Amino acid sequence: MKGNFLHKIVYIGILIISLFSYAQQPIIANVNTNNLEFQQHFFEALKQKSINNFSKAIVSLEKCNQLDSESLAVDFELSKNYLFLKKYFEAEIFIDKALQKEPNNKYLILHKIAIFKAQQNFESAIKLQRNLVKIYPDLSDDLVLLYIQNQNFEEAEKLIDEIDNNGLKSLKTIGYNDYLLSKKGLKPNDKEIISAKNTTIESLRKDYLKTKDYAILNQLLKLELEQQLFDILNEDSKSGLELYPAQPFLYLTNATALNKLEKYNDAITVLTIGIDFVIDDRIMEANFYEQLSIAYFGIGKKTEATKFKQKAAQLRT
């Protein structure tokens, strides 16, 4: 009986581990394989995390910590669960503890970068990413995105040129380059784009132009979307991204307008950049995938369109 029970535990563990990305597996591989109680708590933590019960996962991981306080895998998992709960202080404590054991571990460093990004501490994220790129040039795309998020547009352009010269250009690089080129082409619109009859939109827009307040911009874009003023929505959301490049709602509304205007490739570019700003918001993430589905369907790529539609549906269940 004991042997069968152990086999079941190991089987469940393997099954759960298979649900996670390759980036996590090198860390999980360090799990204590000699302690059955440790394994039970650890795999329970993975199971709870997979269904978004992050607090319960932490309880199980703390039990693992009591059994083996030096486990790198436990420190890493604790940090990830605290990040999901937006408890950044605790997330940093445990990832730093893990990094003391393996300071050059690629996956641990990437996770610390994710913690910085979640707090919009792009300067710190950039420093770590630069060091990683020296060892892993294929991670240069992520550094480009960090430059864009921190509004270091010149640095982003320089790095894109380096990536191109080194033959490492990818679809992401092309997308980021297109985004930077489109920014240069933005010009104030000289014509009257708001009807004088629409006093609500007009007043909101005037208030926003005076104050540059994001809350006012948010109301304005929602109203333009509601009234299906997609040309105006496109212009105002682009303008908003100049001031608030880390707000996923602006990318989503801009892409929605582009899709409605049948500018599908532009929508894909905007969505690809903007989805990286979505942190722990399943509905927002689902909306991004839905718009990606529409855009890919618009350019005739039905397989990709179906894939993103399914992702959106899964997030909404």
Coordinates of C-alpha atoms in Angstrom, one line a residue:
M1 CA 0.0 0.0 0.0
K2 CA 2.8 2.4 0.9
G3 CA 4.5 1.8 -2.4
N4 CA 1.3 2.4 -4.3
F5 CA 0.7 5.6 -2.4
L6 CA 4.2 6.8 -3.2
H7 CA 3.7 6.1 -6.8
K8 CA 0.5 8.1 -6.8
I9 CA 2.2 11.0 -5.2
V10 CA 5.1 10.9 -7.7
Y11 CA 2.6 10.6 -10.6
I12 CA 0.5 13.6 -9.5
G13 CA 3.7 15.5 -9.1
I14 CA 4.9 14.8 -12.6
L15 CA 1.4 15.6 -13.9
I16 CA 1.4 19.0 -12.2
I17 CA 4.9 19.8 -13.2
S18 CA 4.1 19.1 -16.8
L19 CA 1.5 21.9 -16.7
F20 CA 4.2 24.5 -16.0
S21 CA 6.6 26.2 -18.4
Y22 CA 10.1 25.1 -19.2
A23 CA 11.4 28.1 -17.3
Q24 CA 10.2 26.7 -14.0
Q25 CA 11.3 23.1 -14.5
P26 CA 15.1 23.6 -13.8
I27 CA 14.1 25.0 -10.3
I28 CA 11.4 22.4 -9.6
A29 CA 14.0 19.7 -10.4
N30 CA 15.8 20.5 -7.2
V31 CA 12.8 19.4 -5.1
N32 CA 13.8 17.2 -2.1
T33 CA 13.1 13.7 -3.5
N34 CA 14.0 11.9 -0.2
N35 CA 11.3 13.2 1.9
L36 CA 7.7 12.0 1.2
E37 CA 6.1 14.6 3.5
F38 CA 8.0 17.4 1.8
Q39 CA 6.9 16.1 -1.6
Q40 CA 3.3 16.0 -0.6
H41 CA 3.3 19.6 0.6
F42 CA 5.3 20.8 -2.4
F43 CA 3.0 19.2 -5.0
E44 CA 0.0 20.4 -3.1
A45 CA 1.4 23.9 -3.4
L46 CA 1.8 23.5 -7.1
K47 CA -1.7 22.3 -7.4
Q48 CA -3.1 25.2 -5.4
K49 CA -1.1 27.7 -7.5
S50 CA -2.4 26.1 -10.7
I51 CA -6.0 27.0 -9.6
N52 CA -5.0 30.4 -8.3
N53 CA -5.3 29.6 -4.6
F54 CA -2.0 31.4 -3.9
S55 CA -2.6 31.8 -0.2
K56 CA -3.2 28.1 0.2
A57 CA -0.1 27.4 -1.9
I58 CA 2.0 29.5 0.5
V59 CA 0.7 27.6 3.5
S60 CA 1.9 24.3 1.9
L61 CA 5.2 25.9 1.0
E62 CA 5.8 27.2 4.5
K63 CA 5.4 23.5 5.7
C64 CA 8.1 22.6 3.1
N65 CA 10.3 25.4 4.5
Q66 CA 10.0 23.9 7.9
L67 CA 11.2 20.6 6.6
D68 CA 14.0 22.0 4.4
S69 CA 14.8 25.7 4.9
E70 CA 17.6 25.5 2.3
S71 CA 15.4 24.4 -0.6
L72 CA 15.9 26.7 -3.6
A73 CA 12.6 25.4 -5.2
V74 CA 10.6 26.4 -2.1
D75 CA 12.1 29.9 -2.0
F76 CA 11.3 30.3 -5.7
E77 CA 7.7 29.1 -5.4
L78 CA 7.1 31.3 -2.4
S79 CA 8.3 34.3 -4.3
K80 CA 6.1 33.5 -7.2
N81 CA 3.0 33.1 -5.1
Y82 CA 3.6 36.3 -3.2
L83 CA 4.0 38.1 -6.5
F84 CA 0.6 36.8 -7.7
L85 CA -0.8 38.2 -4.4
K86 CA 1.0 41.5 -5.2
K87 CA 2.9 41.2 -2.0
Y88 CA 6.1 42.6 -3.5
F89 CA 8.1 42.9 -0.3
E90 CA 7.8 39.3 0.5
A91 CA 8.3 38.3 -3.1
E92 CA 11.7 40.1 -3.1
I93 CA 12.7 38.6 0.2
F94 CA 12.3 35.0 -1.1
I95 CA 13.8 35.6 -4.5
D96 CA 16.8 37.2 -2.9
K97 CA 17.1 34.2 -0.6
A98 CA 17.1 32.0 -3.7
L99 CA 19.6 34.1 -5.5
Q100 CA 22.0 33.9 -2.6
K101 CA 22.2 30.2 -3.3
E102 CA 22.5 30.6 -7.1
P103 CA 23.3 34.2 -8.0
N104 CA 23.7 33.5 -11.7
N105 CA 20.5 31.4 -12.2
K106 CA 18.8 32.7 -15.3
Y107 CA 15.3 31.8 -14.1
L108 CA 15.6 33.4 -10.7
I109 CA 16.9 36.6 -12.2
L110 CA 14.0 36.7 -14.7
H111 CA 11.6 36.3 -11.9
K112 CA 13.2 39.2 -10.0
I113 CA 12.8 41.3 -13.1
A114 CA 9.1 40.4 -13.2
I115 CA 8.8 41.6 -9.6
F116 CA 10.4 44.9 -10.5
K117 CA 8.1 45.2 -13.6
A118 CA 5.0 44.6 -11.5
Q119 CA 6.0 47.6 -9.4
Q120 CA 6.8 49.6 -12.6
N121 CA 10.4 49.8 -11.3
F122 CA 11.8 49.7 -14.8
E123 CA 15.2 51.2 -13.9
S124 CA 16.0 48.2 -11.6
A125 CA 14.6 45.7 -14.1
I126 CA 16.7 47.2 -16.9
K127 CA 19.9 46.8 -14.9
L128 CA 19.3 43.1 -14.3
Q129 CA 18.1 42.5 -17.9
R130 CA 21.3 44.2 -19.3
N131 CA 23.4 41.7 -17.4
L132 CA 21.3 38.8 -18.6
V133 CA 21.6 39.9 -22.2
K134 CA 25.4 39.8 -22.0
I135 CA 25.1 36.1 -21.3
Y136 CA 21.9 35.4 -23.2
P137 CA 21.6 37.6 -26.3
D138 CA 18.3 36.0 -27.3
L139 CA 16.8 37.9 -24.4
S140 CA 17.5 41.2 -26.0
D141 CA 13.8 41.6 -27.1
D142 CA 12.8 41.8 -23.4
L143 CA 15.3 44.6 -22.8
V144 CA 13.8 46.5 -25.8
L145 CA 10.4 46.3 -24.2
L146 CA 11.8 47.5 -20.8
Y147 CA 13.3 50.5 -22.5
I148 CA 9.9 51.3 -24.2
Q149 CA 8.1 50.8 -20.9
N150 CA 10.6 53.3 -19.3
Q151 CA 10.2 55.7 -22.2
N152 CA 13.9 55.2 -23.1
F153 CA 13.0 55.3 -26.8
E154 CA 16.5 56.1 -28.1
E155 CA 18.0 53.2 -26.2
A156 CA 15.3 51.0 -27.5
E157 CA 16.1 52.0 -31.1
K158 CA 19.8 51.5 -30.6
L159 CA 19.3 48.0 -29.2
I160 CA 16.9 47.1 -32.1
D161 CA 19.7 48.1 -34.5
E162 CA 22.2 45.9 -32.6
I163 CA 19.7 43.0 -32.7
D164 CA 19.3 43.4 -36.4
N165 CA 23.0 43.6 -37.0
N166 CA 23.6 40.5 -35.0
G167 CA 21.0 38.6 -36.9
L168 CA 18.7 38.1 -33.9
K169 CA 15.6 39.9 -35.2
S170 CA 12.4 38.3 -34.2
L171 CA 8.7 39.0 -34.6
K172 CA 8.8 40.9 -31.3
T173 CA 11.6 43.0 -32.5
I174 CA 9.8 43.9 -35.6
G175 CA 6.7 44.8 -33.6
Y176 CA 8.6 47.0 -31.2
N177 CA 10.3 48.7 -34.1
D178 CA 6.9 49.3 -35.8
Y179 CA 5.6 50.8 -32.6
L180 CA 8.6 53.2 -32.3
L181 CA 8.2 54.2 -35.9
S182 CA 4.5 54.9 -35.4
K183 CA 5.3 57.1 -32.4
K184 CA 7.5 59.3 -34.6
G185 CA 4.6 59.7 -37.0
L186 CA 2.2 61.0 -34.4
K187 CA 1.1 64.5 -35.2
P188 CA -1.6 66.8 -33.6
N189 CA -4.8 66.7 -35.5
D190 CA -5.6 70.1 -36.9
K191 CA -9.2 69.4 -37.8
E192 CA -12.1 69.4 -35.4
I193 CA -12.5 65.8 -34.3
I194 CA -15.2 66.3 -31.7
S195 CA -18.7 67.4 -32.7
A196 CA -19.8 70.5 -30.9
K197 CA -23.1 68.7 -30.3
N198 CA -21.4 66.1 -28.2
T199 CA -20.9 68.3 -25.1
T200 CA -20.0 65.3 -22.8
I201 CA -17.1 64.1 -24.9
E202 CA -16.0 67.6 -25.8
S203 CA -15.9 68.7 -22.1
L204 CA -14.1 65.6 -21.1
R205 CA -11.5 66.1 -23.8
K206 CA -11.0 69.7 -22.9
D207 CA -10.5 68.7 -19.2
Y208 CA -8.0 66.1 -20.2
L209 CA -6.0 68.5 -22.4
K210 CA -5.8 70.9 -19.5
T211 CA -5.0 68.4 -16.7
K212 CA -3.6 65.3 -18.5
D213 CA -5.3 63.4 -15.8
Y214 CA -5.5 59.6 -16.5
A215 CA -8.9 59.2 -14.8
I216 CA -10.4 61.7 -17.2
L217 CA -8.8 60.1 -20.2
N218 CA -10.2 56.7 -19.0
Q219 CA -13.7 58.1 -19.0
L220 CA -13.2 59.8 -22.3
L221 CA -12.0 56.6 -24.1
K222 CA -14.8 54.6 -22.6
L223 CA -17.4 57.0 -23.9
E224 CA -15.8 57.1 -27.3
L225 CA -15.8 53.3 -27.4
E226 CA -19.5 53.2 -26.3
Q227 CA -20.5 55.6 -29.1
Q228 CA -18.3 53.8 -31.6
L229 CA -16.2 56.8 -32.5
F230 CA -13.3 54.7 -33.6
D231 CA -11.3 57.3 -35.5
I232 CA -11.3 59.5 -32.5
L233 CA -10.7 56.6 -30.1
N234 CA -7.6 55.7 -32.1
E235 CA -6.2 59.2 -31.9
D236 CA -7.0 59.8 -28.2
S237 CA -5.7 56.4 -27.1
K238 CA -2.4 56.9 -29.0
S239 CA -2.1 60.3 -27.5
G240 CA -2.7 58.8 -24.0
L241 CA 0.1 56.3 -24.6
E242 CA 2.6 59.1 -24.9
L243 CA 2.0 60.0 -21.3
Y244 CA 0.9 56.7 -19.8
P245 CA 2.9 53.9 -21.7
A246 CA 2.4 51.4 -18.9
Q247 CA -1.4 51.4 -18.9
P248 CA -2.8 48.2 -20.5
F249 CA -6.2 49.8 -21.0
L250 CA -4.8 52.3 -23.4
Y251 CA -3.2 49.6 -25.5
L252 CA -6.5 47.6 -25.5
T253 CA -8.7 50.6 -26.5
N254 CA -6.2 51.6 -29.2
A255 CA -6.1 48.0 -30.6
T256 CA -9.9 47.8 -30.5
A257 CA -10.1 51.0 -32.5
L258 CA -7.5 49.7 -35.0
N259 CA -9.4 46.5 -35.4
K260 CA -12.6 48.4 -36.1
L261 CA -10.8 50.5 -38.7
E262 CA -9.5 47.2 -40.2
K263 CA -5.8 48.1 -39.4
Y264 CA -5.2 44.6 -38.2
N265 CA -1.4 44.4 -38.4
D266 CA -1.2 47.7 -36.4
A267 CA -3.6 46.2 -33.8
I268 CA -1.4 43.1 -33.5
T269 CA 1.7 45.2 -32.9
V270 CA -0.1 47.3 -30.2
L271 CA -1.5 44.2 -28.4
T272 CA 1.8 42.4 -28.5
I273 CA 3.4 45.2 -26.6
G274 CA 0.5 46.0 -24.3
I275 CA -0.2 42.6 -23.0
D276 CA 3.2 42.6 -21.1
F277 CA 1.7 45.3 -18.9
V278 CA -1.2 43.1 -17.8
I279 CA -0.5 41.9 -14.3
D280 CA -2.8 39.5 -12.5
D281 CA -6.0 40.6 -14.3
R282 CA -7.7 37.7 -16.1
I283 CA -10.5 39.7 -17.6
M284 CA -8.1 42.3 -19.1
E285 CA -5.9 39.5 -20.4
A286 CA -8.9 37.8 -21.9
N287 CA -9.8 41.0 -23.7
F288 CA -6.4 41.3 -25.1
Y289 CA -6.6 37.7 -26.5
E290 CA -10.0 38.4 -27.9
Q291 CA -8.7 41.4 -29.8
L292 CA -5.7 39.4 -31.0
S293 CA -8.2 36.8 -32.3
I294 CA -10.1 39.5 -34.2
A295 CA -6.9 40.9 -35.7
Y296 CA -5.5 37.6 -36.8
F297 CA -8.8 36.6 -38.3
G298 CA -8.8 39.9 -40.2
I299 CA -5.4 39.1 -41.8
G300 CA -6.6 35.6 -42.7
K301 CA -4.6 33.6 -40.1
K302 CA -7.5 31.5 -38.8
T303 CA -5.3 29.1 -36.8
E304 CA -3.8 31.9 -34.7
A305 CA -7.2 33.5 -34.4
T306 CA -8.8 30.3 -33.0
K307 CA -5.9 29.8 -30.6
F308 CA -6.3 33.3 -29.1
K309 CA -10.1 32.9 -29.0
Q310 CA -9.7 29.7 -27.0
K311 CA -7.2 31.4 -24.6
A312 CA -9.8 34.2 -24.0
A313 CA -12.5 31.7 -23.3
Q314 CA -10.3 29.8 -20.8
L315 CA -9.5 32.9 -18.9
R316 CA -13.2 33.8 -18.6
T317 CA -14.2 30.4 -17.1

